[in-house]
Structures are given as C-alpha cells and as structure tokens.
C-alpha cells in the first residue's frame, strides 16, 4: 500500500497552498483503483502525507485541509519524478513556509 501512496503523491501532487483532505482521499483511491493498486487505508494516506512534510489543518468551514500540496488537474500528465526524495524535500520546504 505504501508504494502506491508514494507513487500517487509523487506523480499527481505538487507543492501548493493546500487541498481538502476528502478530495485528496477520493483522487488517491480512484488513482490506485485505475492503476491496479491495493485498497488505500485512510490513516496510512494521512500518515504518509504528514511524513512528507505537509500538515493537516482545518478550513474555515471545519473541514480538514492538507496544507503544502495541491493536486494536478485531471487533464495534466503525471509528474516525472526522477528522485522521490527531492520531491519530498520540496514539499517539506513548502510546508515550512505555511506554518
């Protein structure tokens, strides 16, 4: 499950202001299903997002928001990430600026 989550985060997210947690979950679940991946556990997804430096906060309406990343548009091609550690470091730096 972790390799699928990491691949999703590497290929379909970029540093940004944030994305609602329920949207991130839904897109990750659909992406895993379409790519033959295993069922994604919600807690594991949240833990992996936090491990990469993003943080989960609350929006004004009380919904959880993942700060420090954004999703690529559906019609955008996947990121080509030659070094996943570099992508994780970039996400961590963005998260540091949002705190």
N, CA, C and O atoms as a GROMACS GRO file, in nm:
protein
  396
    1UNK      N    1   0.082  -0.118   0.000
    1UNK     CA    2   0.000   0.000   0.000
    1UNK      C    3   0.087   0.126   0.000
    1UNK      O    4   0.057   0.221  -0.072
    2UNK      N    5   0.194   0.129   0.079
    2UNK     CA    6   0.280   0.248   0.083
    2UNK      C    7   0.343   0.282  -0.052
    2UNK      O    8   0.347   0.400  -0.088
    3UNK      N    9   0.391   0.183  -0.128
    3UNK     CA   10   0.445   0.220  -0.260
    3UNK      C   11   0.340   0.286  -0.349
    3UNK      O   12   0.373   0.377  -0.424
    4UNK      N   13   0.216   0.241  -0.342
    4UNK     CA   14   0.109   0.301  -0.422
    4UNK      C   15   0.081   0.444  -0.378
    4UNK      O   16   0.067   0.533  -0.462
    5UNK      N   17   0.075   0.467  -0.247
    5UNK     CA   18   0.052   0.602  -0.196
    5UNK      C   19   0.167   0.694  -0.236
    5UNK      O   20   0.144   0.807  -0.281
    6UNK      N   21   0.289   0.646  -0.219
    6UNK     CA   22   0.405   0.729  -0.256
    6UNK      C   23   0.407   0.760  -0.404
    6UNK      O   24   0.438   0.872  -0.444
    7UNK      N   25   0.375   0.662  -0.487
    7UNK     CA   26   0.372   0.686  -0.631
    7UNK      C   27   0.264   0.789  -0.666
    7UNK      O   28   0.288   0.878  -0.747
    8UNK      N   29   0.147   0.777  -0.605
    8UNK     CA   30   0.041   0.875  -0.628
    8UNK      C   31   0.087   1.015  -0.588
    8UNK      O   32   0.072   1.109  -0.666
    9UNK      N   33   0.143   1.029  -0.468
    9UNK     CA   34   0.187   1.160  -0.423
    9UNK      C   35   0.297   1.217  -0.511
    9UNK      O   36   0.300   1.337  -0.538
   10UNK      N   37   0.388   1.131  -0.557
   10UNK     CA   38   0.496   1.177  -0.645
   10UNK      C   39   0.444   1.221  -0.781
   10UNK      O   40   0.489   1.322  -0.835
   11UNK      N   41   0.349   1.147  -0.835
   11UNK     CA   42   0.305   1.172  -0.973
   11UNK      C   43   0.189   1.269  -0.986
   11UNK      O   44   0.177   1.336  -1.089
   12UNK      N   45   0.102   1.280  -0.886
   12UNK     CA   46  -0.020   1.360  -0.903
   12UNK      C   47  -0.031   1.480  -0.810
   12UNK      O   48  -0.133   1.548  -0.812
   13UNK      N   49   0.072   1.508  -0.730
   13UNK     CA   50   0.067   1.626  -0.645
   13UNK      C   51   0.192   1.710  -0.666
   13UNK      O   52   0.296   1.659  -0.707
   14UNK      N   53   0.180   1.837  -0.636
   14UNK     CA   54   0.291   1.931  -0.642
   14UNK      C   55   0.281   2.022  -0.520
   14UNK      O   56   0.174   2.031  -0.459
   15UNK      N   57   0.389   2.089  -0.482
   15UNK     CA   58   0.379   2.184  -0.371
   15UNK      C   59   0.275   2.292  -0.403
   15UNK      O   60   0.264   2.338  -0.516
   16UNK      N   61   0.200   2.331  -0.303
   16UNK     CA   62   0.097   2.432  -0.323
   16UNK      C   63   0.034   2.475  -0.192
   16UNK      O   64   0.082   2.440  -0.085
   17UNK      N   65  -0.074   2.552  -0.203
   17UNK     CA   66  -0.140   2.606  -0.084
   17UNK      C   67  -0.214   2.501  -0.003
   17UNK      O   68  -0.215   2.507   0.120
   18UNK      N   69  -0.275   2.404  -0.070
   18UNK     CA   70  -0.348   2.302   0.004
   18UNK      C   71  -0.462   2.243  -0.076
   18UNK      O   72  -0.500   2.294  -0.181
   19UNK      N   73  -0.515   2.134  -0.024
   19UNK     CA   74  -0.626   2.063  -0.086
   19UNK      C   75  -0.710   2.003   0.026
   19UNK      O   76  -0.655   1.954   0.124
   20UNK      N   77  -0.843   2.006   0.012
   20UNK     CA   78  -0.926   1.941   0.114
   20UNK      C   79  -0.891   1.792   0.126
   20UNK      O   80  -0.867   1.725   0.025
   21UNK      N   81  -0.887   1.743   0.247
   21UNK     CA   82  -0.847   1.605   0.272
   21UNK      C   83  -0.939   1.506   0.202
   21UNK      O   84  -0.892   1.406   0.147
   22UNK      N   85  -1.070   1.532   0.202
   22UNK     CA   86  -1.162   1.438   0.138
   22UNK      C   87  -1.139   1.432  -0.014
   22UNK      O   88  -1.160   1.327  -0.075
   23UNK      N   89  -1.095   1.542  -0.074
   23UNK     CA   90  -1.064   1.542  -0.218
   23UNK      C   91  -0.938   1.459  -0.243
   23UNK      O   92  -0.935   1.378  -0.335
   24UNK      N   93  -0.835   1.480  -0.161
   24UNK     CA   94  -0.711   1.403  -0.176
   24UNK      C   95  -0.739   1.254  -0.162
   24UNK      O   96  -0.688   1.174  -0.241
   25UNK      N   97  -0.818   1.216  -0.063
   25UNK     CA   98  -0.853   1.075  -0.043
   25UNK      C   99  -0.922   1.018  -0.166
   25UNK      O  100  -0.885   0.911  -0.215
   26UNK      N  101  -1.024   1.088  -0.215
   26UNK     CA  102  -1.101   1.039  -0.329
   26UNK      C  103  -1.017   1.022  -0.454
   26UNK      O  104  -1.030   0.921  -0.524
   27UNK      N  105  -0.932   1.119  -0.482
   27UNK     CA  106  -0.847   1.111  -0.600
   27UNK      C  107  -0.745   0.999  -0.584
   27UNK      O  108  -0.718   0.927  -0.680
   28UNK      N  109  -0.689   0.983  -0.466
   28UNK     CA  110  -0.592   0.876  -0.441
   28UNK      C  111  -0.658   0.739  -0.456
   28UNK      O  112  -0.601   0.649  -0.517
   29UNK      N  113  -0.778   0.722  -0.401
   29UNK     CA  114  -0.850   0.594  -0.412
   29UNK      C  115  -0.875   0.560  -0.558
   29UNK      O  116  -0.852   0.447  -0.601
   30UNK      N  117  -0.924   0.658  -0.634
   30UNK     CA  118  -0.954   0.636  -0.776
   30UNK      C  119  -0.827   0.606  -0.854
   30UNK      O  120  -0.826   0.516  -0.938
   31UNK      N  121  -0.721   0.681  -0.828
   31UNK     CA  122  -0.594   0.659  -0.897
   31UNK      C  123  -0.541   0.518  -0.870
   31UNK      O  124  -0.494   0.451  -0.961
   32UNK      N  125  -0.547   0.475  -0.745
   32UNK     CA  126  -0.499   0.341  -0.709
   32UNK      C  127  -0.582   0.234  -0.780
   32UNK      O  128  -0.527   0.136  -0.831
   33UNK      N  129  -0.713   0.252  -0.783
   33UNK     CA  130  -0.801   0.154  -0.850
   33UNK      C  131  -0.772   0.148  -0.999
   33UNK      O  132  -0.766   0.040  -1.057
   34UNK      N  133  -0.754   0.264  -1.062
   34UNK     CA  134  -0.728   0.268  -1.206
   34UNK      C  135  -0.591   0.212  -1.243
   34UNK      O  136  -0.570   0.168  -1.356
   35UNK      N  137  -0.497   0.215  -1.149
   35UNK     CA  138  -0.362   0.167  -1.175
   35UNK      C  139  -0.335   0.030  -1.115
   35UNK      O  140  -0.220  -0.010  -1.102
   36UNK      N  141  -0.440  -0.041  -1.077
   36UNK     CA  142  -0.426  -0.177  -1.027
   36UNK      C  143  -0.365  -0.187  -0.889
   36UNK      O  144  -0.315  -0.293  -0.851
   37UNK      N  145  -0.369  -0.080  -0.814
   37UNK     CA  146  -0.310  -0.081  -0.680
   37UNK      C  147  -0.405  -0.140  -0.577
   37UNK      O  148  -0.521  -0.167  -0.607
   38UNK      N  149  -0.355  -0.159  -0.456
   38UNK     CA  150  -0.437  -0.215  -0.349
   38UNK      C  151  -0.533  -0.110  -0.292
   38UNK      O  152  -0.524   0.008  -0.325
   39UNK      N  153  -0.624  -0.155  -0.209
   39UNK     CA  154  -0.712  -0.063  -0.137
   39UNK      C  155  -0.626   0.026  -0.050
   39UNK      O  156  -0.534  -0.022   0.016
   40UNK      N  157  -0.656   0.155  -0.048
   40UNK     CA  158  -0.577   0.251   0.029
   40UNK      C  159  -0.645   0.276   0.163
   40UNK      O  160  -0.762   0.313   0.168
   41UNK      N  161  -0.570   0.257   0.269
   41UNK     CA  162  -0.617   0.283   0.405
   41UNK      C  163  -0.606   0.434   0.432
   41UNK      O  164  -0.500   0.493   0.408
   42UNK      N  165  -0.711   0.495   0.481
   42UNK     CA  166  -0.714   0.640   0.502
   42UNK      C  167  -0.607   0.685   0.600
   42UNK      O  168  -0.539   0.785   0.576
   43UNK      N  169  -0.592   0.612   0.710
   43UNK     CA  170  -0.493   0.652   0.810
   43UNK      C  171  -0.351   0.646   0.754
   43UNK      O  172  -0.268   0.731   0.787
   44UNK      N  173  -0.324   0.547   0.670
   44UNK     CA  174  -0.191   0.535   0.610
   44UNK      C  175  -0.165   0.650   0.515
   44UNK      O  176  -0.054   0.704   0.511
   45UNK      N  177  -0.266   0.690   0.437
   45UNK     CA  178  -0.252   0.804   0.347
   45UNK      C  179  -0.221   0.930   0.427
   45UNK      O  180  -0.130   1.005   0.392
   46UNK      N  181  -0.297   0.956   0.533
   46UNK     CA  182  -0.275   1.075   0.615
   46UNK      C  183  -0.136   1.073   0.678
   46UNK      O  184  -0.068   1.176   0.681
   47UNK      N  185  -0.093   0.958   0.729
   47UNK     CA  186   0.039   0.948   0.791
   47UNK      C  187   0.150   0.974   0.690
   47UNK      O  188   0.249   1.039   0.722
   48UNK      N  189   0.132   0.924   0.568
   48UNK     CA  190   0.235   0.943   0.465
   48UNK      C  191   0.242   1.089   0.421
   48UNK      O  192   0.351   1.142   0.396
   49UNK      N  193   0.128   1.154   0.411
   49UNK     CA  194   0.126   1.296   0.375
   49UNK      C  195   0.199   1.377   0.482
   49UNK      O  196   0.277   1.466   0.449
   50UNK      N  197   0.173   1.346   0.609
   50UNK     CA  198   0.241   1.416   0.718
   50UNK      C  199   0.390   1.387   0.719
   50UNK      O  200   0.471   1.476   0.747
   51UNK      N  201   0.427   1.262   0.689
   51UNK     CA  202   0.569   1.225   0.687
   51UNK      C  203   0.645   1.300   0.578
   51UNK      O  204   0.766   1.321   0.590
   52UNK      N  205   0.575   1.342   0.474
   52UNK     CA  206   0.639   1.417   0.366
   52UNK      C  207   0.646   1.566   0.395
   52UNK      O  208   0.696   1.642   0.312
   53UNK      N  209   0.597   1.609   0.508
   53UNK     CA  210   0.612   1.748   0.547
   53UNK      C  211   0.487   1.833   0.538
   53UNK      O  212   0.487   1.947   0.584
   54UNK      N  213   0.381   1.781   0.479
   54UNK     CA  214   0.257   1.858   0.475
   54UNK      C  215   0.190   1.847   0.612
   54UNK      O  216   0.219   1.755   0.688
   55UNK      N  217   0.102   1.938   0.642
   55UNK     CA  218   0.029   1.926   0.768
   55UNK      C  219  -0.119   1.935   0.739
   55UNK      O  220  -0.162   1.989   0.637
   56UNK      N  221  -0.196   1.883   0.831
   56UNK     CA  222  -0.342   1.882   0.815
   56UNK      C  223  -0.400   1.982   0.914
   56UNK      O  224  -0.381   1.971   1.035
   57UNK      N  225  -0.471   2.079   0.860
   57UNK     CA  226  -0.535   2.181   0.941
   57UNK      C  227  -0.683   2.186   0.909
   57UNK      O  228  -0.732   2.105   0.830
   58UNK      N  229  -0.754   2.279   0.969
   58UNK     CA  230  -0.897   2.294   0.945
   58UNK      C  231  -0.924   2.419   0.863
   58UNK      O  232  -0.865   2.524   0.887
   59UNK      N  233  -1.014   2.405   0.765
   59UNK     CA  234  -1.059   2.521   0.688
   59UNK      C  235  -1.159   2.598   0.772
   59UNK      O  236  -1.196   2.556   0.882
   60UNK      N  237  -1.202   2.711   0.721
   60UNK     CA  238  -1.298   2.795   0.793
   60UNK      C  239  -1.429   2.722   0.818
   60UNK      O  240  -1.497   2.748   0.918
   61UNK      N  241  -1.466   2.628   0.727
   61UNK     CA  242  -1.592   2.555   0.745
   61UNK      C  243  -1.574   2.429   0.831
   61UNK      O  244  -1.668   2.351   0.844
   62UNK      N  245  -1.456   2.409   0.888
   62UNK     CA  246  -1.432   2.295   0.977
   62UNK      C  247  -1.384   2.169   0.909
   62UNK      O  248  -1.355   2.070   0.977
   63UNK      N  249  -1.374   2.169   0.776
   63UNK     CA  250  -1.327   2.051   0.702
   63UNK      C  251  -1.175   2.044   0.708
   63UNK      O  252  -1.108   2.147   0.701
   64UNK      N  253  -1.118   1.923   0.721
   64UNK     CA  254  -0.972   1.910   0.721
   64UNK      C  255  -0.913   1.949   0.585
   64UNK      O  256  -0.968   1.918   0.480
   65UNK      N  257  -0.800   2.017   0.589
   65UNK     CA  258  -0.730   2.063   0.470
   65UNK      C  259  -0.585   2.019   0.481
   65UNK      O  260  -0.522   2.038   0.585
   66UNK      N  261  -0.531   1.960   0.375
   66UNK     CA  262  -0.390   1.924   0.370
   66UNK      C  263  -0.315   2.044   0.316
   66UNK      O  264  -0.333   2.082   0.200
   67UNK      N  265  -0.230   2.104   0.398
   67UNK     CA  266  -0.157   2.224   0.360
   67UNK      C  267  -0.020   2.184   0.306
   67UNK      O  268   0.044   2.093   0.358
   68UNK      N  269   0.025   2.252   0.203
   68UNK     CA  270   0.158   2.230   0.149
   68UNK      C  271   0.161   2.156   0.017
   68UNK      O  272   0.267   2.144  -0.045
   69UNK      N  273   0.046   2.104  -0.028
   69UNK     CA  274   0.041   2.035  -0.157
   69UNK      C  275  -0.084   2.076  -0.233
   69UNK      O  276  -0.177   2.133  -0.176
   70UNK      N  277  -0.084   2.048  -0.360
   70UNK     CA  278  -0.206   2.062  -0.440
   70UNK      C  279  -0.206   1.950  -0.543
   70UNK      O  280  -0.101   1.896  -0.579
   71UNK      N  281  -0.323   1.916  -0.590
   71UNK     CA  282  -0.337   1.812  -0.691
   71UNK      C  283  -0.315   1.871  -0.830
   71UNK      O  284  -0.345   1.988  -0.855
   72UNK      N  285  -0.262   1.790  -0.918
   72UNK     CA  286  -0.254   1.831  -1.058
   72UNK      C  287  -0.393   1.823  -1.118
   72UNK      O  288  -0.474   1.740  -1.076
   73UNK      N  289  -0.425   1.908  -1.216
   73UNK     CA  290  -0.554   1.896  -1.284
   73UNK      C  291  -0.567   1.758  -1.349
   73UNK      O  292  -0.467   1.695  -1.385
   74UNK      N  293  -0.690   1.712  -1.364
   74UNK     CA  294  -0.715   1.578  -1.417
   74UNK      C  295  -0.656   1.558  -1.556
   74UNK      O  296  -0.613   1.448  -1.590
   75UNK      N  297  -0.653   1.664  -1.637
   75UNK     CA  298  -0.601   1.650  -1.773
   75UNK      C  299  -0.450   1.671  -1.784
   75UNK      O  300  -0.393   1.660  -1.893
   76UNK      N  301  -0.383   1.701  -1.672
   76UNK     CA  302  -0.238   1.720  -1.673
   76UNK      C  303  -0.168   1.585  -1.670
   76UNK      O  304  -0.215   1.491  -1.606
   77UNK      N  305  -0.056   1.574  -1.741
   77UNK     CA  306   0.019   1.448  -1.736
   77UNK      C  307   0.082   1.427  -1.599
   77UNK      O  308   0.102   1.521  -1.523
   78UNK      N  309   0.113   1.302  -1.569
   78UNK     CA  310   0.179   1.270  -1.443
   78UNK      C  311   0.313   1.342  -1.434
   78UNK      O  312   0.379   1.365  -1.536
   79UNK      N  313   0.353   1.377  -1.312
   79UNK     CA  314   0.487   1.428  -1.288
   79UNK      C  315   0.587   1.319  -1.321
   79UNK      O  316   0.560   1.201  -1.300
   80UNK      N  317   0.699   1.358  -1.371
   80UNK     CA  318   0.810   1.265  -1.386
   80UNK      C  319   0.908   1.300  -1.275
   80UNK      O  320   0.976   1.403  -1.281
   81UNK      N  321   0.912   1.216  -1.175
   81UNK     CA  322   0.993   1.244  -1.057
   81UNK      C  323   1.114   1.152  -1.059
   81UNK      O  324   1.103   1.035  -1.022
   82UNK      N  325   1.231   1.203  -1.100
   82UNK     CA  326   1.348   1.116  -1.104
   82UNK      C  327   1.400   1.082  -0.966
   82UNK      O  328   1.467   0.981  -0.948
   83UNK      N  329   1.369   1.167  -0.867
   83UNK     CA  330   1.419   1.146  -0.733
   83UNK      C  331   1.308   1.179  -0.635
   83UNK      O  332   1.283   1.296  -0.606
   84UNK      N  333   1.243   1.078  -0.583
   84UNK     CA  334   1.130   1.099  -0.492
   84UNK      C  335   1.174   1.172  -0.365
   84UNK      O  336   1.096   1.248  -0.307
   85UNK      N  337   1.297   1.150  -0.321
   85UNK     CA  338   1.345   1.220  -0.203
   85UNK      C  339   1.350   1.371  -0.228
   85UNK      O  340   1.322   1.450  -0.138
   86UNK      N  341   1.385   1.410  -0.350
   86UNK     CA  342   1.386   1.552  -0.384
   86UNK      C  343   1.247   1.611  -0.381
   86UNK      O  344   1.230   1.725  -0.337
   87UNK      N  345   1.148   1.536  -0.428
   87UNK     CA  346   1.010   1.584  -0.424
   87UNK      C  347   0.962   1.597  -0.281
   87UNK      O  348   0.894   1.693  -0.246
   88UNK      N  349   0.996   1.501  -0.197
   88UNK     CA  350   0.957   1.506  -0.056
   88UNK      C  351   1.021   1.627   0.012
   88UNK      O  352   0.957   1.693   0.093
   89UNK      N  353   1.147   1.655  -0.021
   89UNK     CA  354   1.216   1.769   0.037
   89UNK      C  355   1.151   1.900  -0.006
   89UNK      O  356   1.135   1.991   0.076
   90UNK      N  357   1.112   1.911  -0.133
   90UNK     CA  358   1.044   2.031  -0.181
   90UNK      C  359   0.911   2.051  -0.109
   90UNK      O  360   0.877   2.164  -0.072
   91UNK      N  361   0.836   1.943  -0.090
   91UNK     CA  362   0.708   1.952  -0.020
   91UNK      C  363   0.731   1.996   0.125
   91UNK      O  364   0.653   2.074   0.180
   92UNK      N  365   0.838   1.946   0.187
   92UNK     CA  366   0.868   1.982   0.326
   92UNK      C  367   0.900   2.131   0.337
   92UNK      O  368   0.858   2.197   0.432
   93UNK      N  369   0.976   2.184   0.240
   93UNK     CA  370   1.010   2.326   0.242
   93UNK      C  371   0.885   2.413   0.226
   93UNK      O  372   0.873   2.516   0.293
   94UNK      N  373   0.793   2.373   0.139
   94UNK     CA  374   0.669   2.448   0.122
   94UNK      C  375   0.588   2.445   0.251
   94UNK      O  376   0.533   2.547   0.293
   95UNK      N  377   0.581   2.328   0.315
   95UNK     CA  378   0.506   2.316   0.440
   95UNK      C  379   0.567   2.404   0.548
   95UNK      O  380   0.494   2.461   0.629
   96UNK      N  381   0.699   2.418   0.551
   96UNK     CA  382   0.763   2.504   0.648
   96UNK      C  383   0.721   2.649   0.632
   96UNK      O  384   0.707   2.722   0.730
   97UNK      N  385   0.701   2.691   0.507
   97UNK     CA  386   0.662   2.830   0.480
   97UNK      C  387   0.517   2.858   0.519
   97UNK      O  388   0.482   2.972   0.546
   98UNK      N  389   0.432   2.753   0.524
   98UNK     CA  390   0.291   2.774   0.556
   98UNK      C  391   0.264   2.774   0.705
   98UNK      O  392   0.153   2.802   0.748
   99UNK      N  393   0.364   2.742   0.784
   99UNK     CA  394   0.341   2.735   0.930
   99UNK      C  395   0.348   2.867   0.994
   99UNK      O  396   0.332   2.878   1.116
   0.00000   0.00000   0.00000
